[in-house]
Tab-separated table of C-alpha atoms and ligand atoms in Angstrom:
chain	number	residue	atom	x	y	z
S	270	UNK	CA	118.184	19.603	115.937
S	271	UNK	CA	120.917	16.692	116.441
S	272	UNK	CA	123.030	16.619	119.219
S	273	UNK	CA	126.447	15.392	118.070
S	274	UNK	CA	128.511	14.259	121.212
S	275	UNK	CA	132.007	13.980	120.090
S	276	UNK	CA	131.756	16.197	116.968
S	277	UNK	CA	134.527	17.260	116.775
S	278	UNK	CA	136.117	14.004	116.715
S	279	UNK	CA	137.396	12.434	113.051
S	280	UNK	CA	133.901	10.505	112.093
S	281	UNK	CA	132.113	13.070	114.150
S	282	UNK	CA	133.031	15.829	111.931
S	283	UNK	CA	132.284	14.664	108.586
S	284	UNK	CA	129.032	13.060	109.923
S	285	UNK	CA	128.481	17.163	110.834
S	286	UNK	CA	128.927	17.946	107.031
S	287	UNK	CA	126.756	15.466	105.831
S	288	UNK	CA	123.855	16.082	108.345
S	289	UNK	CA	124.585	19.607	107.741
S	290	UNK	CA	124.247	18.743	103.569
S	291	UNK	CA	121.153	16.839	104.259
S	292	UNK	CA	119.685	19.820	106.115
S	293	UNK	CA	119.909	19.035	109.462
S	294	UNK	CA	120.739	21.607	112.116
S	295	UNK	CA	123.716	20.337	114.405
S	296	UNK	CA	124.628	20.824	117.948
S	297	UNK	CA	127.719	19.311	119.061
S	298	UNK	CA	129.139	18.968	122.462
S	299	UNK	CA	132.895	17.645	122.589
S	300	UNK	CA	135.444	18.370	124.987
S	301	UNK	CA	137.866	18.549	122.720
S	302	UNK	CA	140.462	15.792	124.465
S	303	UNK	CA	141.227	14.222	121.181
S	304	UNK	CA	139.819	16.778	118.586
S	305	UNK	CA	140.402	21.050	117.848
S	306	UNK	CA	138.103	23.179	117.362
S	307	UNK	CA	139.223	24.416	113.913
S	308	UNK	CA	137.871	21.072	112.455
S	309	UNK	CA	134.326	22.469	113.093
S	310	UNK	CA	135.311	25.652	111.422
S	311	UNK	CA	135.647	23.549	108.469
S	312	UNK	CA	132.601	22.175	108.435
S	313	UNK	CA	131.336	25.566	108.435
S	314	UNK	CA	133.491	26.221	105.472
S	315	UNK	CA	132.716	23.619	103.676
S	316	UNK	CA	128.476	23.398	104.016
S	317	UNK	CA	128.449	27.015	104.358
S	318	UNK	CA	126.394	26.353	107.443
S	319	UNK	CA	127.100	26.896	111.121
S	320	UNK	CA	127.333	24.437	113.721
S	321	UNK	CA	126.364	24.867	117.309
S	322	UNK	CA	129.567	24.211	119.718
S	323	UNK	CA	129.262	23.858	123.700
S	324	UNK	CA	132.550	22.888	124.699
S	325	UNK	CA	131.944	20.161	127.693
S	326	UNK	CA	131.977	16.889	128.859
S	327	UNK	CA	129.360	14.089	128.388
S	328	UNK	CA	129.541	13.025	131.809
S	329	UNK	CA	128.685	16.326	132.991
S	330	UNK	CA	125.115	15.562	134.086
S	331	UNK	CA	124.337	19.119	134.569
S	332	UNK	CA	125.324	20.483	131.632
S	333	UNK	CA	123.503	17.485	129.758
S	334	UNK	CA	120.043	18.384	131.717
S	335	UNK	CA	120.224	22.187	130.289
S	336	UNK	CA	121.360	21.161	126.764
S	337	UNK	CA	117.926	18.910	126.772
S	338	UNK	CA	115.940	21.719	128.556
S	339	UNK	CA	117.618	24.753	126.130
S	340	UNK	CA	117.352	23.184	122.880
S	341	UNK	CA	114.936	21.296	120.581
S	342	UNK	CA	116.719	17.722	120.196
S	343	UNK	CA	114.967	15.220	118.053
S	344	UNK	CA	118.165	12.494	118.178
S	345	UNK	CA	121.511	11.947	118.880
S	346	UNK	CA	124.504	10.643	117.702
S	347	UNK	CA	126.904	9.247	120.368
S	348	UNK	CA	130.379	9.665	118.784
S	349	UNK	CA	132.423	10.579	122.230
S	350	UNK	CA	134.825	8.177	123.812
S	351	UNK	CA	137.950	7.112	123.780
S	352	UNK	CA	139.452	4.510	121.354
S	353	UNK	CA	143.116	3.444	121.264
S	354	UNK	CA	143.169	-0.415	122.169
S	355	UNK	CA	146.608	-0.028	123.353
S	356	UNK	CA	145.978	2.956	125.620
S	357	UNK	CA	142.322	0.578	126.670
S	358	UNK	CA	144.814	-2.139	127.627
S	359	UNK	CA	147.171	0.003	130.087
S	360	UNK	CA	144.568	2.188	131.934
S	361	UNK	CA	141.024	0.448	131.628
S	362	UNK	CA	139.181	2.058	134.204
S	363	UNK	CA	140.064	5.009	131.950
S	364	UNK	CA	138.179	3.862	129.114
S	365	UNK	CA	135.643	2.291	131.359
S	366	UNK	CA	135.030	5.422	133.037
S	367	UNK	CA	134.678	7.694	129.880
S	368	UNK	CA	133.255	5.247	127.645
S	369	UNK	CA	130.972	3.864	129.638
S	370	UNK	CA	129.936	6.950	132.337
S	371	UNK	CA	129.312	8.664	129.009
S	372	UNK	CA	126.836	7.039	128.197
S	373	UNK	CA	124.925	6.478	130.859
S	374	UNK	CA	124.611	9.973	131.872
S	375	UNK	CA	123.334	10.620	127.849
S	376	UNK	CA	121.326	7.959	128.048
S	377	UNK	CA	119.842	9.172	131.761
S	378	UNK	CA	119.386	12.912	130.342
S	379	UNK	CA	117.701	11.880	126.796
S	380	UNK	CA	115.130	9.624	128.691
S	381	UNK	CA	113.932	12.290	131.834
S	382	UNK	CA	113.977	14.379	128.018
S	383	UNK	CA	112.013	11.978	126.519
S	384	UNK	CA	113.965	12.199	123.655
S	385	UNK	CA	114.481	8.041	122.842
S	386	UNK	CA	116.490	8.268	119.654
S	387	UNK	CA	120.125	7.089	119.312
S	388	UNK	CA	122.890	6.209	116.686
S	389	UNK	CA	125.751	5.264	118.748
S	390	UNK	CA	129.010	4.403	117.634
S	391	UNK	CA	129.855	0.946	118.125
S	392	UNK	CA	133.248	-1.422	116.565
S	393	UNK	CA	133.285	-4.382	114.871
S	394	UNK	CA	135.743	-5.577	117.629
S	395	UNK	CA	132.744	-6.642	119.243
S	396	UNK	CA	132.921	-9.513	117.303
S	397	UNK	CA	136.274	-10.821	119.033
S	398	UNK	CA	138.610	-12.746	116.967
S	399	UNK	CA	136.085	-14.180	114.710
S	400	UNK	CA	136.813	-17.791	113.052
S	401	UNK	CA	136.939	-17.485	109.259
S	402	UNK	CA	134.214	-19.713	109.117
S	403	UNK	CA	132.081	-17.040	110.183
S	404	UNK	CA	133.264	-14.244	107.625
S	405	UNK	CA	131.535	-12.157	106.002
S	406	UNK	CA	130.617	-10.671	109.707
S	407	UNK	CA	126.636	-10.764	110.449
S	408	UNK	CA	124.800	-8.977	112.886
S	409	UNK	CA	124.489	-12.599	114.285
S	410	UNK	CA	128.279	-13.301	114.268
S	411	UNK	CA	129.078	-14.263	118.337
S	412	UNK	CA	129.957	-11.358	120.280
S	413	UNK	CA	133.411	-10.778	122.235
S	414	UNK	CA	135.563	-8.479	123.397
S	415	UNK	CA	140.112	-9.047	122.913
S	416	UNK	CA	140.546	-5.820	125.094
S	417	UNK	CA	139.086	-3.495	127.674
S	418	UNK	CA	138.225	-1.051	124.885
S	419	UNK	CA	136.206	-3.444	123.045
S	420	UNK	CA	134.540	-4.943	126.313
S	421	UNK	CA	133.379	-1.326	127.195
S	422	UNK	CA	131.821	-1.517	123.432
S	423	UNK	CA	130.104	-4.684	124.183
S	424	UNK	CA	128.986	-3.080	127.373
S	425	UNK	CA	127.514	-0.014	126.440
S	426	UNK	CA	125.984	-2.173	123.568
S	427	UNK	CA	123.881	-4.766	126.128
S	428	UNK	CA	123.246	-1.952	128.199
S	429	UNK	CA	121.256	-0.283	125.182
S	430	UNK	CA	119.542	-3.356	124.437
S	431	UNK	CA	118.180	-2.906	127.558
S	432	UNK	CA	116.043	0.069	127.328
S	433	UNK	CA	113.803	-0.899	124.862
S	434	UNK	CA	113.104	-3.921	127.430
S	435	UNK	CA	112.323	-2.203	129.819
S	436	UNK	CA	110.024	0.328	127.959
S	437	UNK	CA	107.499	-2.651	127.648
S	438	UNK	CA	107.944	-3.254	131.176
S	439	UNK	CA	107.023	0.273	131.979
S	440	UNK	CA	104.842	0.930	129.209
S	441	UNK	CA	107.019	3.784	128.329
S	442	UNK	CA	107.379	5.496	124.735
S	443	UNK	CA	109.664	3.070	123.147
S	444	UNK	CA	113.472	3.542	122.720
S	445	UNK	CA	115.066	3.559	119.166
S	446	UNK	CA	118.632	2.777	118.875
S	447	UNK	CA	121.165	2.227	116.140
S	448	UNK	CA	123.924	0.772	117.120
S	449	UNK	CA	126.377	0.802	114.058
S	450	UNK	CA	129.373	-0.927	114.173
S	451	UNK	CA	132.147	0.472	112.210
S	452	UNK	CA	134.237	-1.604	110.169
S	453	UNK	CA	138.041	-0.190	109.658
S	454	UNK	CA	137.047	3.753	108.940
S	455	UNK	CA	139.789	5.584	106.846
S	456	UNK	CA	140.215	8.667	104.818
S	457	UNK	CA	138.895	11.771	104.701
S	458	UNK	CA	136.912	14.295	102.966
S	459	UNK	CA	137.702	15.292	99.517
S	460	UNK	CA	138.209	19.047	100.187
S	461	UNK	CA	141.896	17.660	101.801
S	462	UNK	CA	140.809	20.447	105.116
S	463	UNK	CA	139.108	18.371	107.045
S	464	UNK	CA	141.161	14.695	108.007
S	465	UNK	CA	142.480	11.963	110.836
S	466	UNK	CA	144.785	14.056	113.316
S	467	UNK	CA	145.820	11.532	116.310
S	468	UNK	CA	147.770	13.213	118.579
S	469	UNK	CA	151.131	11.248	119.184
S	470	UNK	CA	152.141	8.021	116.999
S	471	UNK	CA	149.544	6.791	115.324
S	472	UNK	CA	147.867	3.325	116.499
S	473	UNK	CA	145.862	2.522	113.225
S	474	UNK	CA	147.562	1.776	109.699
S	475	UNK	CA	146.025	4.819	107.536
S	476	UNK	CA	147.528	7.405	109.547
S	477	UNK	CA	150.549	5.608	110.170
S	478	UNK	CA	150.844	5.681	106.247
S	479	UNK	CA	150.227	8.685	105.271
S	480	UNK	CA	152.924	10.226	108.517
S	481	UNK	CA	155.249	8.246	107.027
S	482	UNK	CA	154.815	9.276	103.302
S	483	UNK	CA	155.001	12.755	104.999
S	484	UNK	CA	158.082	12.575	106.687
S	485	UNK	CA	157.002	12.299	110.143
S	486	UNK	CA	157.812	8.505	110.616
S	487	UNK	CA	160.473	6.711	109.088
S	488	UNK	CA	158.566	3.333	107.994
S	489	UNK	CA	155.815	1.748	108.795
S	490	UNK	CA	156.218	-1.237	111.098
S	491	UNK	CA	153.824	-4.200	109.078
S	492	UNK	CA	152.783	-5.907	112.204
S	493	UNK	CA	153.156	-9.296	111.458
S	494	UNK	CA	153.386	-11.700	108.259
S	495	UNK	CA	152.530	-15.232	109.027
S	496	UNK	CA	148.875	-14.624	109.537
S	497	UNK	CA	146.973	-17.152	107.268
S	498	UNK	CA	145.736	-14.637	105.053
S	499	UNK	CA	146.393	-13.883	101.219
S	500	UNK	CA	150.168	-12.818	101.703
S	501	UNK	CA	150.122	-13.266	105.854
S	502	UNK	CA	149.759	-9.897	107.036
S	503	UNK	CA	146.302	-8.864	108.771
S	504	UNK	CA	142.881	-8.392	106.670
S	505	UNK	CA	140.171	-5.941	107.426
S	506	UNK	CA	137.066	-4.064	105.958
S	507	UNK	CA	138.407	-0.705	105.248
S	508	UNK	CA	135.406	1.831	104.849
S	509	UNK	CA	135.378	5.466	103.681
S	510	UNK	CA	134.672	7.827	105.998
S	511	UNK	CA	132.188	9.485	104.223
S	512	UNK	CA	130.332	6.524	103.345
S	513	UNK	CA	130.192	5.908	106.893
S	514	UNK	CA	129.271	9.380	107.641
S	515	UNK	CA	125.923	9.151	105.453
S	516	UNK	CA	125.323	5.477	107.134
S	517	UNK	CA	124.944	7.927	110.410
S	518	UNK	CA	122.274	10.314	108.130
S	519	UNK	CA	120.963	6.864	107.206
S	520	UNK	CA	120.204	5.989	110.315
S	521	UNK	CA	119.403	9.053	111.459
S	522	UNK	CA	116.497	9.131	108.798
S	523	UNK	CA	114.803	6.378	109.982
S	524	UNK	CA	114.965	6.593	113.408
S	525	UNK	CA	112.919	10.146	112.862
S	526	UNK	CA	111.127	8.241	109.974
S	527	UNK	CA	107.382	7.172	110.448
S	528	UNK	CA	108.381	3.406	110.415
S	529	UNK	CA	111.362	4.126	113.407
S	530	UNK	CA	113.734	1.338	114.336
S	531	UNK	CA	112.357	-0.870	116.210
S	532	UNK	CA	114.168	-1.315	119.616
S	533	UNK	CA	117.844	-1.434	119.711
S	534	UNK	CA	118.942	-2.468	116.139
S	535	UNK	CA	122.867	-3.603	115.305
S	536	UNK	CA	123.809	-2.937	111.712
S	537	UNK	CA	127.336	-3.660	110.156
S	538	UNK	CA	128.654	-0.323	108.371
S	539	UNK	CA	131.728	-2.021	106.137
S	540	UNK	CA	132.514	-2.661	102.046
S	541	UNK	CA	132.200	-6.688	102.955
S	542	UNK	CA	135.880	-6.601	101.040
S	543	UNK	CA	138.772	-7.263	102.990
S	544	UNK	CA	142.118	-5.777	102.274
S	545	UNK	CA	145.785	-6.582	103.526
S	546	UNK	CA	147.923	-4.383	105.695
S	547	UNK	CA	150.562	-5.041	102.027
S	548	UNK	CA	147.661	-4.436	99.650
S	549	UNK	CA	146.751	-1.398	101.689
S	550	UNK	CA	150.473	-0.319	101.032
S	551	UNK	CA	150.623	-0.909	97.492
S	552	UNK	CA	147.312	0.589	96.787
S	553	UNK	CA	148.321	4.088	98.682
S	554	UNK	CA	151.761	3.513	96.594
S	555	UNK	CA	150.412	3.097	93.352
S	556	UNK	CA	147.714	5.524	93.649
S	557	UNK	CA	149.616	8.455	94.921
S	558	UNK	CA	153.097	7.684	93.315
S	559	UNK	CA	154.829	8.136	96.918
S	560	UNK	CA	156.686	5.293	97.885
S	561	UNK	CA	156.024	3.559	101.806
S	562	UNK	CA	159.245	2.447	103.498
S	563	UNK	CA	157.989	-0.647	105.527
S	564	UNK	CA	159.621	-3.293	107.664
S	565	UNK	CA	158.045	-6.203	108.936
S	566	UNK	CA	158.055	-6.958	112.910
S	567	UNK	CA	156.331	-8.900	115.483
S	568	UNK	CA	152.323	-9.423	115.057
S	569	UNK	CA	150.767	-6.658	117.453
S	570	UNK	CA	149.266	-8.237	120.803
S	571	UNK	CA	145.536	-8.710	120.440
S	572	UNK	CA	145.378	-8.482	116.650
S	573	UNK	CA	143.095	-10.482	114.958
S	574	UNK	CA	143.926	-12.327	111.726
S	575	UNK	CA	140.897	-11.013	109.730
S	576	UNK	CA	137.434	-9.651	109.468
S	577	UNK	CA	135.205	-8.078	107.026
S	578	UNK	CA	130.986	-7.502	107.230
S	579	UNK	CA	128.235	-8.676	105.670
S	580	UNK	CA	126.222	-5.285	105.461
S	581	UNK	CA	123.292	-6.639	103.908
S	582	UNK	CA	120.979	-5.302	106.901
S	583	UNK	CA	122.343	-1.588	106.138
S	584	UNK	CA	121.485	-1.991	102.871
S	585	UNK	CA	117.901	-3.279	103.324
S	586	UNK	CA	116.926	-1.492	106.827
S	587	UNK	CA	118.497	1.723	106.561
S	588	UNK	CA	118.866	1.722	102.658
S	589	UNK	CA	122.708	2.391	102.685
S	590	UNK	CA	125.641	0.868	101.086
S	591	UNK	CA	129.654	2.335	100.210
S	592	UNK	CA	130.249	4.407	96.990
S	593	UNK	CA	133.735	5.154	97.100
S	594	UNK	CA	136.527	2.805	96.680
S	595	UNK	CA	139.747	1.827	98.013
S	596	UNK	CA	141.370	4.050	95.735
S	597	UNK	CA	138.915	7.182	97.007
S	598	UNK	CA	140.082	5.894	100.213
S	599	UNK	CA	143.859	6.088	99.597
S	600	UNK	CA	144.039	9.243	97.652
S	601	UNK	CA	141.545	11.527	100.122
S	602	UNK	CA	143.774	10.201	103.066
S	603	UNK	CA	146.977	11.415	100.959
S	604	UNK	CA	144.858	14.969	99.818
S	605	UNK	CA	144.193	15.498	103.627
S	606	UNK	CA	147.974	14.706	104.653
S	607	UNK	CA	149.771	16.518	102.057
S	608	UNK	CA	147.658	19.930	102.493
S	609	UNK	CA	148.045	19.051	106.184
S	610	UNK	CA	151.780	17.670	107.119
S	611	UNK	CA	150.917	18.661	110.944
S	612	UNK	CA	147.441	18.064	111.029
S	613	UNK	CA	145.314	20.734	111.823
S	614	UNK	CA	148.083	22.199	113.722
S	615	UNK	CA	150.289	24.467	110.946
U	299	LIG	P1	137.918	10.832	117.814
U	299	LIG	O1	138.793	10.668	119.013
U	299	LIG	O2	138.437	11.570	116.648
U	299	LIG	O3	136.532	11.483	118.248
U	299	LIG	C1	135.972	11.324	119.526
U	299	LIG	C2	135.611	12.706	120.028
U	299	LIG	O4	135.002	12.588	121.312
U	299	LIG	C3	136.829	13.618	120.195
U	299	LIG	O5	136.564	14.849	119.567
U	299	LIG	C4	136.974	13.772	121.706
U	299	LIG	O6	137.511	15.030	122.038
U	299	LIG	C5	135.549	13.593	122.172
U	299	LIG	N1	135.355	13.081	123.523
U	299	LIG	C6	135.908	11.987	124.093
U	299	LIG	N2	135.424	11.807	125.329
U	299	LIG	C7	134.525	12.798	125.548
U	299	LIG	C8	133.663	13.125	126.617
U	299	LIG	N3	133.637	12.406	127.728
U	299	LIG	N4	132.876	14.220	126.497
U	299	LIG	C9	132.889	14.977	125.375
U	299	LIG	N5	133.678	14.708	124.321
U	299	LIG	C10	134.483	13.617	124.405
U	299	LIG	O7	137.463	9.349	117.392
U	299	LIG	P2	136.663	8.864	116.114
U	299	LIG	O8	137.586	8.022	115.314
U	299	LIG	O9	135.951	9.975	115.470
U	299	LIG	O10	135.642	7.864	116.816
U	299	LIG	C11	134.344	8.264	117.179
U	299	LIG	C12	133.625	7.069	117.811
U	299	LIG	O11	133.641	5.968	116.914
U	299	LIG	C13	134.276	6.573	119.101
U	299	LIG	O12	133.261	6.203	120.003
U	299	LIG	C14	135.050	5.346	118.647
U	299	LIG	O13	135.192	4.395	119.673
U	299	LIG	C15	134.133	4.814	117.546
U	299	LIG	N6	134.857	3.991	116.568
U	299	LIG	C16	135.945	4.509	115.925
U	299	LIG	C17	136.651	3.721	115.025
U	299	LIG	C18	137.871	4.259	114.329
U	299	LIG	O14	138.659	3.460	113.830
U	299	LIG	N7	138.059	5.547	114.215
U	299	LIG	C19	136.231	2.396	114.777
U	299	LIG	C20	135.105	1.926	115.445
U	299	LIG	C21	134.419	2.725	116.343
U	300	LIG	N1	148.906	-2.348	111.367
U	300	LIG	C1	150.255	-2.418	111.040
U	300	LIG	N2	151.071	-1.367	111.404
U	300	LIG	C2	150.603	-0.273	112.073
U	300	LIG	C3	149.230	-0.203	112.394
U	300	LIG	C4	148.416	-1.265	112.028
U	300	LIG	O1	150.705	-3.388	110.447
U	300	LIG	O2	151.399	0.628	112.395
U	300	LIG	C5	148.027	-3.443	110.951
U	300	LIG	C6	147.332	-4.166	112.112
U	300	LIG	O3	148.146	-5.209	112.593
U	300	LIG	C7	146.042	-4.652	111.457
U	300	LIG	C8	145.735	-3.573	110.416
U	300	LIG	O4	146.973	-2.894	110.188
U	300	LIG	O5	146.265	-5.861	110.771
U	300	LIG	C9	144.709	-2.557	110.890
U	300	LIG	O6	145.112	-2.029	112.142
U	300	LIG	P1	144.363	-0.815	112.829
U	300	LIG	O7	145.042	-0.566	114.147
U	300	LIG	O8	144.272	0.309	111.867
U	300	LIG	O9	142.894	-1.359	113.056
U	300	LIG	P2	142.351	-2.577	113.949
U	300	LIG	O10	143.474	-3.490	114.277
U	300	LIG	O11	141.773	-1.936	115.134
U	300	LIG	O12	141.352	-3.259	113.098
């Protein structure tokens, strides 16, 4: 069984359907600050399969200790935490506390477990504000944090890379972590039931389109157009959500596989394409024939100009790469939002 922490969540839930596809029985905890319940139910609906649900709080060391001692675990996927870089910005110890606390009690309650296999959820805003000199992103690429979301990223991520240290210190069964770090994650699964629902205005650009093809915004404030990129507005690596989903079964795979992953391993989960906030709009435009009413304002503190990865080690290591396009991107998000006007409340 895989414990899902954060299941619920937008990339937890479709990573549900495709463990769930790929026969895997799931056990998510989530305490459902950021995410409904009825998202699981449509996982169920859509693999036909159930899900297990405890409703609680990764923190909760407790309640960890009797999930380990009640069920059979073989790995888990750390998807809980919080993420709005904003939000990080104005209450860190907030983010520190959750992000962070989170995973040290999970990490605490898989090792008395001895269960020492992990896909955690990690952002390419560990690589700072990268120089364009150093694009397509590596694994290698220098590592920084803009904001105290992205510095409890970095965190969490030396603090994993510590473990397998110390389990050839101790002479300990050895750790195996995946730490993938997402690229820009949008759109949603085909079926249009199961999508992106952040409560309040939307901080990223997807959802911030599709509310306002919807109705629910009036335009889309393009945050900034004298970056020096292709037509000055801000680049990034958009990724399909369910292409980033299976990069989680990927992962998962090996880690159970024979061969493992050795230590704590870093692996870049993006297209290696990078797209414009305006190419992004014309894209959703032309694909969906709904027009996006935009203005351009002030570039967004902490923005970076532009990043995409180099997911070369994906591909070789973990034997995954993207299948759907932008376009798959664009018209999913749409499918999901126009079956959905007020997410998965109706
Ligand atoms: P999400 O908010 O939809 O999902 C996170 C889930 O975790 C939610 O269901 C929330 O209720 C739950 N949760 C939060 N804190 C918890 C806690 N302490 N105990 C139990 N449940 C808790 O976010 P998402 O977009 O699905 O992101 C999942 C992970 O991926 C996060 O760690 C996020 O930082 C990371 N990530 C997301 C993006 C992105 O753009 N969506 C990019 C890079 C990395
Ligand atoms: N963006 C924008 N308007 C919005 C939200 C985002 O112009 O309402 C831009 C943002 O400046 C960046 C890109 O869209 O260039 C992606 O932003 P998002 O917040 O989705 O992801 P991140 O900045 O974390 O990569």
């Amino acid at each position: 069984m895989i414990l899902v922490t954060g299941g619920a969540g937008y990339i937890g839930s479709h990573t549900c359907i495709e463990l769930l596809q790929n026969d895997f029985n799931v056990l998510v905890i989530d305490n459902l600050m950021n995410s409904s319940f009825e998202a699981l139910k449509r996982v169920e609906k859509i693999t036909g399969k159930s899900v297990g649900f405890i409703e609680g709080d990764v923190r909760d060391n407790a309640l960890m200790k009797q999930i380990f001692s009640n069920y059979q675990i073989e790995a888990v996927i750390h998807f809980a935490g919080l993420k709005a870089v904003g939000e990080s910005c104005a209450l860190p110890l907030k983010y520190y506390d959750n992000n962070i606390n989170s995973t040290l009690v999970l990490c605490q309650t898989m090792e008395e477990a001895g269960v020492k296999k992990l896909v955690f959820s990690s952002s390419a805003t560990v690589y700072g504000d990268p120089s364009p000199e150093t694009l397509p992103l590596t694994e290698q690429a220098a590592l920084s944090a803009t904001n105290p979301y992205g510095r409890s990223k970095l965190i969490i991520e030396e603090m994993l890379r510590d473990l397998p240290a110390a389990d050839k210190l101790n002479n300990a069964n050895p750790w195996g972590i995946a730490i993938l770090r997402y690229f820009n994650p949008v759109g949603n699964h085909k079926s249009g039931t199961l999508g992106e629902d952040p409560s309040g205005i939307p901080n990223n650009l997807m959802p911030f389109i599709t509310q306002t093809a919807i109705g629910r915004r009036k335009e889309l404030s393009v945050f900034g157009d004298n970056y020096d990129t292709i037509d000055g507005t801000g680049v990034r690596d958009y990724i399909h959500v369910v292409d980033l989903a299976k990069g989680h079964v990927k992962a998962v795979e090996k880690l159970l596989s024979n061969e493992g992953i050795n230590g704590a391993q870093a692996y870049n989960l993006g297209t290696g394409s990078g797209v414009s906030v305006l190419q992004m709009v014309k894209a959703f435009s032309e694909e969906n024939k709904v027009t996006i009413a935009y203005k351009i304002v002030d570039r967004r503190p902490g923005d970076v100009t532009a990043y995409y990865a180099n997911a070369d080690k994906a591909q070789k290591e973990l034997n995954w790469t993207t299948e759907l396009t932008l376009n798959d991107m664009v018209k999913d998000s749409w499918n999901w939002q126009s079956k959905n006007p007020n997410g998965y409340q109706q």
